[in-house]
mmCIF file with all atom_site columns, C-alpha atoms and ligand atoms in Angstrom:
data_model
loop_
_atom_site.group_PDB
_atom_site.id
_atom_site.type_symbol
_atom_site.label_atom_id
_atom_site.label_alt_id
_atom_site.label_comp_id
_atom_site.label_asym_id
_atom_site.label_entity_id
_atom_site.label_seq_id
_atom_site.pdbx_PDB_ins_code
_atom_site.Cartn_x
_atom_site.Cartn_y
_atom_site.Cartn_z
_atom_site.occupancy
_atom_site.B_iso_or_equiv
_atom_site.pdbx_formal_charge
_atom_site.auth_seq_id
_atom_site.auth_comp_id
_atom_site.auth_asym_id
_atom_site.auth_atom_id
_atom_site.pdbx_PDB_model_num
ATOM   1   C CA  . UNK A 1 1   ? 130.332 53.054 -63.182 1.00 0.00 ? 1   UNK A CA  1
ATOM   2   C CA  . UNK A 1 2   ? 128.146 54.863 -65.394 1.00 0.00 ? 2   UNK A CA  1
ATOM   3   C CA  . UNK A 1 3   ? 124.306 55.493 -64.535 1.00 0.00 ? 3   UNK A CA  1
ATOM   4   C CA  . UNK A 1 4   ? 122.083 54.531 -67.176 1.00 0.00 ? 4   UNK A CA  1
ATOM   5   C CA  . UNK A 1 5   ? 118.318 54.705 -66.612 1.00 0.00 ? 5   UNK A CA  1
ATOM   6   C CA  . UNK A 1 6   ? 115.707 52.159 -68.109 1.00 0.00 ? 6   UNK A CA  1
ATOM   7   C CA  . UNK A 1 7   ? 112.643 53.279 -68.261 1.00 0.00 ? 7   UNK A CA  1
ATOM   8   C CA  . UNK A 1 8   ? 110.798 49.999 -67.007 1.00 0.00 ? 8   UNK A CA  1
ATOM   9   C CA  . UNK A 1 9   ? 109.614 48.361 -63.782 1.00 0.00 ? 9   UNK A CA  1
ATOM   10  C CA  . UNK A 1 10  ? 109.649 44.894 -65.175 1.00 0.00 ? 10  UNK A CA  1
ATOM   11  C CA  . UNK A 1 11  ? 111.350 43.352 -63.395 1.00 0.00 ? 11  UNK A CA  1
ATOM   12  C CA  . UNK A 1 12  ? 112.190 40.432 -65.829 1.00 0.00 ? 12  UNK A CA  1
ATOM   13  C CA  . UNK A 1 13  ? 113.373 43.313 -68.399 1.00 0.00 ? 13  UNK A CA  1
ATOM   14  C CA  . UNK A 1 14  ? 115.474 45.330 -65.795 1.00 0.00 ? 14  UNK A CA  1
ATOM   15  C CA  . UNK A 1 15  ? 117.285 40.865 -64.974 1.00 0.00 ? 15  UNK A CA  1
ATOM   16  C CA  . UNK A 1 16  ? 117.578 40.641 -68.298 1.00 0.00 ? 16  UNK A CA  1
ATOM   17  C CA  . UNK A 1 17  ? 118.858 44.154 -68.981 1.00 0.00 ? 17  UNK A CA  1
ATOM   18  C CA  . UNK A 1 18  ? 121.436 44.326 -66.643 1.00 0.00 ? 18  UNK A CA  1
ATOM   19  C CA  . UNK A 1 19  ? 122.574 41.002 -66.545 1.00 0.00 ? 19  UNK A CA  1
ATOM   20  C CA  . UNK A 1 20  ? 124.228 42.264 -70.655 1.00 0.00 ? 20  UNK A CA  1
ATOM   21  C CA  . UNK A 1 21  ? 125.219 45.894 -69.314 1.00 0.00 ? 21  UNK A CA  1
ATOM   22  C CA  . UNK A 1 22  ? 126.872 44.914 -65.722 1.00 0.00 ? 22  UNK A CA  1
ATOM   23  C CA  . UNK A 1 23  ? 129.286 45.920 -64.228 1.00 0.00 ? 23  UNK A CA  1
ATOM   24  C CA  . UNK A 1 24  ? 129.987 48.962 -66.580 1.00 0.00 ? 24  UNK A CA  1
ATOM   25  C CA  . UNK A 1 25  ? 126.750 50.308 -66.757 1.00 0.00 ? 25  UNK A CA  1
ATOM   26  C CA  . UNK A 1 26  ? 124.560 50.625 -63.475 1.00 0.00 ? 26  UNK A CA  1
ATOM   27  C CA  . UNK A 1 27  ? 120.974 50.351 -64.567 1.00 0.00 ? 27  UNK A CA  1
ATOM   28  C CA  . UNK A 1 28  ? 118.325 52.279 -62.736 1.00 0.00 ? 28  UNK A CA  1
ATOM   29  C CA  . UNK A 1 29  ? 114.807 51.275 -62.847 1.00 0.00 ? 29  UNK A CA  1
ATOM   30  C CA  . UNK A 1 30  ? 111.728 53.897 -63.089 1.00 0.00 ? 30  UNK A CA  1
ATOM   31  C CA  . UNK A 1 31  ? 111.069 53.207 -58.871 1.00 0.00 ? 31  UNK A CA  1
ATOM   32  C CA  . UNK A 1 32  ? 114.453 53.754 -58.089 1.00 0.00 ? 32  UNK A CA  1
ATOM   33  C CA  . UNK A 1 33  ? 114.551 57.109 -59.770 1.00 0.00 ? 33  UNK A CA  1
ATOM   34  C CA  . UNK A 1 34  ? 111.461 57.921 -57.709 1.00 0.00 ? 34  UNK A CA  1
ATOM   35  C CA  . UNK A 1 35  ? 109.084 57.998 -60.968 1.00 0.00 ? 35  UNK A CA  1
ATOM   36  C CA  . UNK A 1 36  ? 105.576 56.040 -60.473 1.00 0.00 ? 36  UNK A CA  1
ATOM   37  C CA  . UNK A 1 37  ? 103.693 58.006 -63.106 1.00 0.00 ? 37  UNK A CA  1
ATOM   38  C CA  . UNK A 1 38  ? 101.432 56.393 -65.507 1.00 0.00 ? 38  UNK A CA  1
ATOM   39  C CA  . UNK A 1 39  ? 103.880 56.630 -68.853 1.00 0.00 ? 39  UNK A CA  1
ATOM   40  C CA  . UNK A 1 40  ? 101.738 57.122 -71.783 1.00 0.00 ? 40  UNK A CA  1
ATOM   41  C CA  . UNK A 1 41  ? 102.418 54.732 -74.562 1.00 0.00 ? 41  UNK A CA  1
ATOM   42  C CA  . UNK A 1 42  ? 99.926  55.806 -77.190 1.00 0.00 ? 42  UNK A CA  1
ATOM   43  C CA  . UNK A 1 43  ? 101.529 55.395 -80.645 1.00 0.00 ? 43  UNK A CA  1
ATOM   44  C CA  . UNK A 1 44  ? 100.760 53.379 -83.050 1.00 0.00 ? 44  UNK A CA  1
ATOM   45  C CA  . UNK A 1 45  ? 104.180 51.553 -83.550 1.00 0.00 ? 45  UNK A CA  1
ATOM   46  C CA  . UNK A 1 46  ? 106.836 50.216 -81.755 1.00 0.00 ? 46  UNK A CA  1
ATOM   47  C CA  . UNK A 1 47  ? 109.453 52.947 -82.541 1.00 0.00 ? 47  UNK A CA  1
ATOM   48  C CA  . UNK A 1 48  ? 107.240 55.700 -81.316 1.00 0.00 ? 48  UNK A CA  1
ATOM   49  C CA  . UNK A 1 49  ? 105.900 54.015 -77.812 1.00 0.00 ? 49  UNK A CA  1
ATOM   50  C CA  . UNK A 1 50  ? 109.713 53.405 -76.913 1.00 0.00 ? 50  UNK A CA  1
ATOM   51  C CA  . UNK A 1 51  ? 110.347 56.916 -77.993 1.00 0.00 ? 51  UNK A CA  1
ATOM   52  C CA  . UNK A 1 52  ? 107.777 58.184 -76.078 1.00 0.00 ? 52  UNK A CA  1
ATOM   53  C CA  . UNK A 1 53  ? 108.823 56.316 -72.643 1.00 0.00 ? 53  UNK A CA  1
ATOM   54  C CA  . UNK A 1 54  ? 112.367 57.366 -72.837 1.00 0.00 ? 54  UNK A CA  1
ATOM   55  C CA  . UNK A 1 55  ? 111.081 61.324 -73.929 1.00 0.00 ? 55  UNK A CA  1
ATOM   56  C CA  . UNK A 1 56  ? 109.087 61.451 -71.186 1.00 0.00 ? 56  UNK A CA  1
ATOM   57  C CA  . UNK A 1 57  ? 112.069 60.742 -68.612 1.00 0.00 ? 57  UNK A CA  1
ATOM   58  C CA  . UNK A 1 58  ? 114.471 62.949 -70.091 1.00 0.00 ? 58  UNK A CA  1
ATOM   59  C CA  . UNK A 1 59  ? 111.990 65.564 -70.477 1.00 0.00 ? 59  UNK A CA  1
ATOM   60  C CA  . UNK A 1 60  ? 111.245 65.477 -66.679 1.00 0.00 ? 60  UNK A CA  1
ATOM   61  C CA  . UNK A 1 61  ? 114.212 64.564 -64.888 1.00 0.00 ? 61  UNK A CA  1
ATOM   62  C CA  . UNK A 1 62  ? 117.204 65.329 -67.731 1.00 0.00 ? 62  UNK A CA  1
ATOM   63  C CA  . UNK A 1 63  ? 118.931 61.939 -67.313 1.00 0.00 ? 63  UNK A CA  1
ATOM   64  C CA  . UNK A 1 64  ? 120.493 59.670 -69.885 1.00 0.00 ? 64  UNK A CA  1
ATOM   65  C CA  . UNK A 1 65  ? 117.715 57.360 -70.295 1.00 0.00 ? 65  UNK A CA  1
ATOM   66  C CA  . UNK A 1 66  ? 116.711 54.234 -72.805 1.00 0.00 ? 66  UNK A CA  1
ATOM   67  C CA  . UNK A 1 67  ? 113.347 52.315 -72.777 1.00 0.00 ? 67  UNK A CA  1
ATOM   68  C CA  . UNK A 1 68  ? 111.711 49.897 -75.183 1.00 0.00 ? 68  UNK A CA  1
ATOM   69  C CA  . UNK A 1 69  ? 108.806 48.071 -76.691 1.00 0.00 ? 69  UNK A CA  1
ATOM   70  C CA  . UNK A 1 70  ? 107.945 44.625 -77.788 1.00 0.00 ? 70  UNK A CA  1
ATOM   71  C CA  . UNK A 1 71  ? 105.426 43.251 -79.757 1.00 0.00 ? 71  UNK A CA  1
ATOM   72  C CA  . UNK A 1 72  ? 104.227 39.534 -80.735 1.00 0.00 ? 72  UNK A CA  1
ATOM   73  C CA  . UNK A 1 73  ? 104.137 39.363 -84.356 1.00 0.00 ? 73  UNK A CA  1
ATOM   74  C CA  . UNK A 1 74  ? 102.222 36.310 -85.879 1.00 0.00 ? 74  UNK A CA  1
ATOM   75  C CA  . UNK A 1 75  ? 101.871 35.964 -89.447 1.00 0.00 ? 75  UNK A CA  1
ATOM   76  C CA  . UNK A 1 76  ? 98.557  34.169 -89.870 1.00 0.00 ? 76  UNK A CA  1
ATOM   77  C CA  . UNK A 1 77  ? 97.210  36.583 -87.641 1.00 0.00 ? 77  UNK A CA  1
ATOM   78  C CA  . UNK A 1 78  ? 98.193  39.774 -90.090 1.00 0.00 ? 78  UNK A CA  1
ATOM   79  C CA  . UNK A 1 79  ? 101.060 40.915 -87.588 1.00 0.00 ? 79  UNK A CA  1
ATOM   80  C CA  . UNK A 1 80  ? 98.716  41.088 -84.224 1.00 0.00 ? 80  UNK A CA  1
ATOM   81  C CA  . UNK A 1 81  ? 99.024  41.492 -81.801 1.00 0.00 ? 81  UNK A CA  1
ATOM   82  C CA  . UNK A 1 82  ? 102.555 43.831 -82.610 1.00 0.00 ? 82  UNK A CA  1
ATOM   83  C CA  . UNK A 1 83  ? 101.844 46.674 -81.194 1.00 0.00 ? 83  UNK A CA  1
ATOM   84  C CA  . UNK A 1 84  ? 99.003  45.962 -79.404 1.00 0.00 ? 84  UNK A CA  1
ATOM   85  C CA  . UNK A 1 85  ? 100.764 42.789 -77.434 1.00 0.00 ? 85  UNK A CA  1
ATOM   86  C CA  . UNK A 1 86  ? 100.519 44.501 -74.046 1.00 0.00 ? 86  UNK A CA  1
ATOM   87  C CA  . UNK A 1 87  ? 96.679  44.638 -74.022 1.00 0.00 ? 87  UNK A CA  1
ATOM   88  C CA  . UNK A 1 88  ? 95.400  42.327 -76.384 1.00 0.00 ? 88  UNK A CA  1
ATOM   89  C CA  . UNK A 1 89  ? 92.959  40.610 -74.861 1.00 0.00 ? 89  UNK A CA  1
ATOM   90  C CA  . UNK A 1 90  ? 91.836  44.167 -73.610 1.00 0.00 ? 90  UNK A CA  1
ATOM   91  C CA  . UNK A 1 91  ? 92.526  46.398 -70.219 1.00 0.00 ? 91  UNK A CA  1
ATOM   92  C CA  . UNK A 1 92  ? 92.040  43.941 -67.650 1.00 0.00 ? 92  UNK A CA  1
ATOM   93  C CA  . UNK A 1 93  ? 94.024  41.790 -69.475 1.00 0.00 ? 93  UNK A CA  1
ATOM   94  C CA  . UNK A 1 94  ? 97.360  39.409 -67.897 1.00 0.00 ? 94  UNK A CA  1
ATOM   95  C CA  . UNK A 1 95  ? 99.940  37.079 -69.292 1.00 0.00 ? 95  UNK A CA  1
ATOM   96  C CA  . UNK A 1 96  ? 97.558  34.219 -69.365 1.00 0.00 ? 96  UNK A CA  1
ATOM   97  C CA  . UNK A 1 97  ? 94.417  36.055 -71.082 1.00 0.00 ? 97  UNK A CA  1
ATOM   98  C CA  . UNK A 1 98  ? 96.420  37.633 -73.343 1.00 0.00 ? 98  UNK A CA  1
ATOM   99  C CA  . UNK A 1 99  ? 98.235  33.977 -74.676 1.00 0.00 ? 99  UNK A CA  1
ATOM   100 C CA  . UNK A 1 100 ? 94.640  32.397 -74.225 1.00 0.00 ? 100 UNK A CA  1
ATOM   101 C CA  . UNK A 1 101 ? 93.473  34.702 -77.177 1.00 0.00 ? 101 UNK A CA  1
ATOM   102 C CA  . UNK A 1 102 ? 96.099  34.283 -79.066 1.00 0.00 ? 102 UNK A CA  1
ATOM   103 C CA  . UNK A 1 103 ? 95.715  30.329 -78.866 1.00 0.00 ? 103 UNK A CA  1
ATOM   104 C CA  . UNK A 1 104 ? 91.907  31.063 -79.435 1.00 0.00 ? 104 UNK A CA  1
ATOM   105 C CA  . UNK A 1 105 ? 92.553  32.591 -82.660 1.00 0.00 ? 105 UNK A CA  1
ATOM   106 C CA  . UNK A 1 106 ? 95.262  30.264 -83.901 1.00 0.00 ? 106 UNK A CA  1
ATOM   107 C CA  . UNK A 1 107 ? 92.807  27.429 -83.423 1.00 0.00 ? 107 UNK A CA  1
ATOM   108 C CA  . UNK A 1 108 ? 93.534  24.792 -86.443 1.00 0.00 ? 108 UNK A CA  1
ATOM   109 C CA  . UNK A 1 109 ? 95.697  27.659 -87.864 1.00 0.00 ? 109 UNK A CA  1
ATOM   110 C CA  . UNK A 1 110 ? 98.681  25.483 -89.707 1.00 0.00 ? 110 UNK A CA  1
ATOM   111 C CA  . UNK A 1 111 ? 101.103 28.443 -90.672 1.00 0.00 ? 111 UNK A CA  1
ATOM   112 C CA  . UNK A 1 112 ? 102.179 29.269 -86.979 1.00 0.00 ? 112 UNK A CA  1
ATOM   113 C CA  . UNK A 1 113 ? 104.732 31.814 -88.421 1.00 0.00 ? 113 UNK A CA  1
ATOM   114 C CA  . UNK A 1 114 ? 105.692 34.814 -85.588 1.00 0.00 ? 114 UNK A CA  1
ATOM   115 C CA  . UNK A 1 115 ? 108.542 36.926 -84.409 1.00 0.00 ? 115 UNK A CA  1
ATOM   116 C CA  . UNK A 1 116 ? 108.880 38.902 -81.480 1.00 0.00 ? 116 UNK A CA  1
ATOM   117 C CA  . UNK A 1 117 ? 110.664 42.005 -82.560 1.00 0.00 ? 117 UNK A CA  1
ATOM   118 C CA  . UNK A 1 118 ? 112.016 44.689 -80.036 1.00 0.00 ? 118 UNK A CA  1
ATOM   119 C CA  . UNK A 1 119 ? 113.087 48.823 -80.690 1.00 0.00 ? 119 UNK A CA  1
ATOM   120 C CA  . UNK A 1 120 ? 115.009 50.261 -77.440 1.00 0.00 ? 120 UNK A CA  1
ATOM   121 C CA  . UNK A 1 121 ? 115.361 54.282 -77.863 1.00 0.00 ? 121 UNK A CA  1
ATOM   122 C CA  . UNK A 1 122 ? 118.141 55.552 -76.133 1.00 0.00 ? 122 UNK A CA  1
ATOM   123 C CA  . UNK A 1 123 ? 118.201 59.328 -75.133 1.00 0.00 ? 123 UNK A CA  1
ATOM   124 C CA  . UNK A 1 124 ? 122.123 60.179 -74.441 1.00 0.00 ? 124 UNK A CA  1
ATOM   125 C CA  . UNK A 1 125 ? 122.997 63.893 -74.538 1.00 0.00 ? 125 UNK A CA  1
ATOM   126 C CA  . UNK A 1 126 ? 119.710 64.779 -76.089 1.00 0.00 ? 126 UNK A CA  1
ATOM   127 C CA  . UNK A 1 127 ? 120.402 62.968 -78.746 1.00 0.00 ? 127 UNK A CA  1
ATOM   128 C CA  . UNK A 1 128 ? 117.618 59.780 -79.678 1.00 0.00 ? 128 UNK A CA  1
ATOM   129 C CA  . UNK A 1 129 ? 119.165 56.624 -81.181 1.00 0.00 ? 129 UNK A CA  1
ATOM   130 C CA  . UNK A 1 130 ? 116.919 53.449 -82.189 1.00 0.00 ? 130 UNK A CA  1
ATOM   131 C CA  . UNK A 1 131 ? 118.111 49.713 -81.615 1.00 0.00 ? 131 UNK A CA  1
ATOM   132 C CA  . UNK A 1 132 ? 116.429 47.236 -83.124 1.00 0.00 ? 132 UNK A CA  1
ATOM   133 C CA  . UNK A 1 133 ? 115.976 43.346 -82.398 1.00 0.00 ? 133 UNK A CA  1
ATOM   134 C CA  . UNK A 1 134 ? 114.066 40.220 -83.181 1.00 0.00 ? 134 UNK A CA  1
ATOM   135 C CA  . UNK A 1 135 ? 113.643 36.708 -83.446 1.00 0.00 ? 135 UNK A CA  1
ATOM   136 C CA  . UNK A 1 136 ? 111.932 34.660 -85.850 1.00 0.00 ? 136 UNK A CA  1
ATOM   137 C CA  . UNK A 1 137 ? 109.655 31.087 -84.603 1.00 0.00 ? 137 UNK A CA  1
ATOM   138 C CA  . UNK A 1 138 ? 106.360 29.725 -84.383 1.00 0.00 ? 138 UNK A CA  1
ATOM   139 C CA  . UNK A 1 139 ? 103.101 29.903 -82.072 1.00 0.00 ? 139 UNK A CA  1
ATOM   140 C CA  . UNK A 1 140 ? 103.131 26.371 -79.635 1.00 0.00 ? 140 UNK A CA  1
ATOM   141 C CA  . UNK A 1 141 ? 99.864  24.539 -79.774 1.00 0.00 ? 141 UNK A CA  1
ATOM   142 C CA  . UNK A 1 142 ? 99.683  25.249 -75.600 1.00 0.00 ? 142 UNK A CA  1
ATOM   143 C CA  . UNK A 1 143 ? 101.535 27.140 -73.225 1.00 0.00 ? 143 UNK A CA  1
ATOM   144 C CA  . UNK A 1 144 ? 104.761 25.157 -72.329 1.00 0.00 ? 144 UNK A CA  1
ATOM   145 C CA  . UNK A 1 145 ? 107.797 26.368 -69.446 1.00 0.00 ? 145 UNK A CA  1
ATOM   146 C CA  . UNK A 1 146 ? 107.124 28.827 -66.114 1.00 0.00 ? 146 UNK A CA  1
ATOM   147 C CA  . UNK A 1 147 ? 110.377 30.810 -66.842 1.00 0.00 ? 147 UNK A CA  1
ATOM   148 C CA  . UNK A 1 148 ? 109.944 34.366 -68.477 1.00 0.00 ? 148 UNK A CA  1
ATOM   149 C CA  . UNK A 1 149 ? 107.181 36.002 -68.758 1.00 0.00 ? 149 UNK A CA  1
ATOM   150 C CA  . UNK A 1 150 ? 104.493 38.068 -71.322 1.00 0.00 ? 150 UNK A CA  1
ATOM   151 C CA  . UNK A 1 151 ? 103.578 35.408 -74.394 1.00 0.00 ? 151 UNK A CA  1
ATOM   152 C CA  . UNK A 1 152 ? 107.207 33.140 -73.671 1.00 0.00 ? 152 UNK A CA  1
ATOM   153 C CA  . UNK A 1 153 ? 105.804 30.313 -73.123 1.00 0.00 ? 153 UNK A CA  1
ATOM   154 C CA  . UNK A 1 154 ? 103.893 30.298 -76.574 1.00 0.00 ? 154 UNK A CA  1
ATOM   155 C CA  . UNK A 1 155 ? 107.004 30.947 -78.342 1.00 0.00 ? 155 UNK A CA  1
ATOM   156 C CA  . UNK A 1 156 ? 109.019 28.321 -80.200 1.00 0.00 ? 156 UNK A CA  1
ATOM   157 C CA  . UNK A 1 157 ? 112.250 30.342 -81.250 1.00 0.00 ? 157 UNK A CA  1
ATOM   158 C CA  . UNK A 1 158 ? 113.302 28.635 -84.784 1.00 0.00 ? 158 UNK A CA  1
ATOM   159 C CA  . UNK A 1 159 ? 116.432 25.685 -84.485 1.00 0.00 ? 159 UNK A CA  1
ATOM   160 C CA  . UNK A 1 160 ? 114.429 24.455 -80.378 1.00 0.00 ? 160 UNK A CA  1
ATOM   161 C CA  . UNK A 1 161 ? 112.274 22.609 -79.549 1.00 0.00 ? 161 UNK A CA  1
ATOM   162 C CA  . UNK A 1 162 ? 111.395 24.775 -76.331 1.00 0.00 ? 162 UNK A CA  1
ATOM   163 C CA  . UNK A 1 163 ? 109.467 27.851 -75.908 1.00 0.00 ? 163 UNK A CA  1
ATOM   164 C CA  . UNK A 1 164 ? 111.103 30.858 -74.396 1.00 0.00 ? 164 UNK A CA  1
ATOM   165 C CA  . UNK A 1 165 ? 109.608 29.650 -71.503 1.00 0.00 ? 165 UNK A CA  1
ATOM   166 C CA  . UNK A 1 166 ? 111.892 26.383 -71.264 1.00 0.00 ? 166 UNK A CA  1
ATOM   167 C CA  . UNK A 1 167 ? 114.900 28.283 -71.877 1.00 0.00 ? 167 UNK A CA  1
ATOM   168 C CA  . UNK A 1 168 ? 117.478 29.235 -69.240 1.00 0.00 ? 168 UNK A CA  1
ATOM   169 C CA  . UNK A 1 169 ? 117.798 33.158 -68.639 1.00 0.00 ? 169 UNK A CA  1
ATOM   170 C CA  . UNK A 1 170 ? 121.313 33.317 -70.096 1.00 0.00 ? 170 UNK A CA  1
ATOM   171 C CA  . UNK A 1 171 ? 120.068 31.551 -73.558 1.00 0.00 ? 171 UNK A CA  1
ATOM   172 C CA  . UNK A 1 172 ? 117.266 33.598 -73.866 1.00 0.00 ? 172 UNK A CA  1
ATOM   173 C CA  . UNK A 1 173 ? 118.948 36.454 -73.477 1.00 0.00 ? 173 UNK A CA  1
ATOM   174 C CA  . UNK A 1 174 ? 121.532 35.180 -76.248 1.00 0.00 ? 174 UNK A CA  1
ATOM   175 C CA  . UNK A 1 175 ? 118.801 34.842 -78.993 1.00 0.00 ? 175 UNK A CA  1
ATOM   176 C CA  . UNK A 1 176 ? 115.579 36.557 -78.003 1.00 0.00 ? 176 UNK A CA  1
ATOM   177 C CA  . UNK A 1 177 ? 114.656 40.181 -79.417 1.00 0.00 ? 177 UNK A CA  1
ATOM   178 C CA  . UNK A 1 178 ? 115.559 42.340 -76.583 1.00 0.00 ? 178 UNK A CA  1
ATOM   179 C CA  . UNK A 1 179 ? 119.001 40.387 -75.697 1.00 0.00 ? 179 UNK A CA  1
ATOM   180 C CA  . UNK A 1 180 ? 119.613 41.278 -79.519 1.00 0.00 ? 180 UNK A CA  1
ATOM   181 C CA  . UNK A 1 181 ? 118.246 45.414 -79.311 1.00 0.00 ? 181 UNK A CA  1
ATOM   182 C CA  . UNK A 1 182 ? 120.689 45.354 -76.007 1.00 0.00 ? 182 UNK A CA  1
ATOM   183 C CA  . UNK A 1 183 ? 123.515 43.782 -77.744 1.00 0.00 ? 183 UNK A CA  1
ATOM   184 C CA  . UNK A 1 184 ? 123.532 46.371 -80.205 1.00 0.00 ? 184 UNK A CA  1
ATOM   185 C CA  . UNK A 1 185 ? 122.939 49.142 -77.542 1.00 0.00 ? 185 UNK A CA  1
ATOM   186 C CA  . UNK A 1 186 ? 125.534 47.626 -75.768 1.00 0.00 ? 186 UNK A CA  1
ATOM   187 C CA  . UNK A 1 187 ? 128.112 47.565 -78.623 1.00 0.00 ? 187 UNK A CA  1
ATOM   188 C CA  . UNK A 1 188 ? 127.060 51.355 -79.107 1.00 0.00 ? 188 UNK A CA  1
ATOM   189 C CA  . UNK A 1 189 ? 127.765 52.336 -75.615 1.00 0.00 ? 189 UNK A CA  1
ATOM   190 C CA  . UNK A 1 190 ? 131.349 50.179 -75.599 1.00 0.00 ? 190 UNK A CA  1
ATOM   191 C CA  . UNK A 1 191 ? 132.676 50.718 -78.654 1.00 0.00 ? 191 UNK A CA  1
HETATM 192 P P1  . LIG B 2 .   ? 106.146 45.984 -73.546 1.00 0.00 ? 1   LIG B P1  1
HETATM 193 O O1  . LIG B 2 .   ? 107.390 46.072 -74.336 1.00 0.00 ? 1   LIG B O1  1
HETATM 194 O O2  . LIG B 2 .   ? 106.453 45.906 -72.079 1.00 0.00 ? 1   LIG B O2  1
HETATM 195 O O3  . LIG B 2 .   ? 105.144 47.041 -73.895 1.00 0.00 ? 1   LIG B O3  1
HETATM 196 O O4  . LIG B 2 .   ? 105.546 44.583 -73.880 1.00 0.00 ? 1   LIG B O4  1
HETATM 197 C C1  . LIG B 2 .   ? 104.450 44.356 -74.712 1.00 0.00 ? 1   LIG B C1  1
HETATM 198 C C2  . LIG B 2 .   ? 103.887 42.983 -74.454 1.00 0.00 ? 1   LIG B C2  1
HETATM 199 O O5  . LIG B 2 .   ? 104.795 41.999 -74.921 1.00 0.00 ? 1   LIG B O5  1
HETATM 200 C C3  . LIG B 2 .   ? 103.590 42.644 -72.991 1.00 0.00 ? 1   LIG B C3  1
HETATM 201 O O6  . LIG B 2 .   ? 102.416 41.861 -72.954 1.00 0.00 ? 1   LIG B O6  1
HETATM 202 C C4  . LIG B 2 .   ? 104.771 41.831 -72.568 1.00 0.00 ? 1   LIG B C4  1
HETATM 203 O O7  . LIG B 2 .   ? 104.418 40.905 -71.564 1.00 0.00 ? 1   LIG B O7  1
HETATM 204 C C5  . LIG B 2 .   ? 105.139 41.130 -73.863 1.00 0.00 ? 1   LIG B C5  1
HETATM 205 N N1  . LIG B 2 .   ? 106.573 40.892 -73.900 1.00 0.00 ? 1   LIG B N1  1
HETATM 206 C C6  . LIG B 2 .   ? 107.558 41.831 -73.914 1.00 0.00 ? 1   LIG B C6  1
HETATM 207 N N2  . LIG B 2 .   ? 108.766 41.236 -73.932 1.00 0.00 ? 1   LIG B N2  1
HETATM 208 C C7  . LIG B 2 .   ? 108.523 39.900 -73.912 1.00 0.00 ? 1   LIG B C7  1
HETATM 209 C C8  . LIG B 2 .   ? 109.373 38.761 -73.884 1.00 0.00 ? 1   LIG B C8  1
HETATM 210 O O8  . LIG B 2 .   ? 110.608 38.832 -73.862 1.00 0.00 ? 1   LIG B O8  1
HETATM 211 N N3  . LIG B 2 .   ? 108.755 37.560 -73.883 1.00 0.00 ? 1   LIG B N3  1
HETATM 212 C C9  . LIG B 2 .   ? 107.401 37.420 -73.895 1.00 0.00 ? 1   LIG B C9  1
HETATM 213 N N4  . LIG B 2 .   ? 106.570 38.442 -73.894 1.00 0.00 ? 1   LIG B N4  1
HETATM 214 C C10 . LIG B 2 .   ? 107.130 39.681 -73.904 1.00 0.00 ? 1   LIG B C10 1
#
């Protein structure tokens, strides 16, 4: 079995993660490599924050490594949160506040439009490669499901009529943005 680190302690990434890379690939998360340091993610898109996680691994401990970023992209909205989908609703911010703003702004908003979209950066041999993912749907009028987590149970992926947050783990995984960025890293790493 090959080690592959993810540069995450989600814990609903690192399910979701391994649940598409097991048993070939054993993932390690950033506690079981020992690394609890604050990871800067200071860039201003999506390509460059995942780059940055993954850099900063391989830079200190020299390990294969991958991490990746997400961001909430509605339409109406002019692509916010996107990059910005971790803090939006500013540094003390959780789940909740952050989908309460959204739902705030998107008061009697009729184009609902939105996509989560996903970029995992793998660092193998030195060497950076980019995945990309996403999904396209629209903003729910309230919070609906307790699966997931982050903004899923706003999210309507297009062709259901449940939120992220209804879905089992296994369809999300099939559809959502990063079951689609890990598909293709997948593919990559088992040709
Ligand atoms: P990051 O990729 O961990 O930086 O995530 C950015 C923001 O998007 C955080 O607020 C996450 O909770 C949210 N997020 C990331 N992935 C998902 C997802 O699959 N569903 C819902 N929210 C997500």
């Amino acid at each position: 079995m090959t080690s592959l680190v993810f540069a995450t302690n989600n814990t609903h990434k690192l399910d979701e993660v391994r649940a598409m890379l097991q048993p070939e690939y054993s993932i390690v998360s950033l506690a079981e490599l020992g690394c609890y340091d604050d990871i800067p993610e200071t860039a201003d898109t999506l390509e460059g924050n995942a780059l940055l996680k993954a850099q900063y691994i391989f830079n200190k401990y020299g390990v294969d490594c991958f991490a990746d970023d997400t961001g909430l992209e509605i339409d109406t909205l002019n692509g916010e949160p996107g990059v910005y989908s971790a803090r939006y609703a500013g540094e003390a911010c959780n789940a909740q506040s952050n989908m309460d703003k959204v739902l705030h702004l998107m008061e009697n908003k009729t184009d609902r439009k939105a996509r989560f979209r996903t970029t995992v950066a793998l660092i193998q041999k030195g060497e950076v490669h980019y995945f990309e993912g996403k999904v396209e749907g629209i903003i729910a009028l309230a919070p609906q499901g307790e699966k997931g987590f982050g903004y899923d149970p706003i999210f309507i992926p297009d062709g259901y009529d449940m939120s992220f947050a209804q879905l089992s783990a296994d369809k999300k995984n099939e559809i959502s943005h990063r079951g689609l960025a890990v598909k293709k890293l997948v593919e990559y790493l088992n040709p």
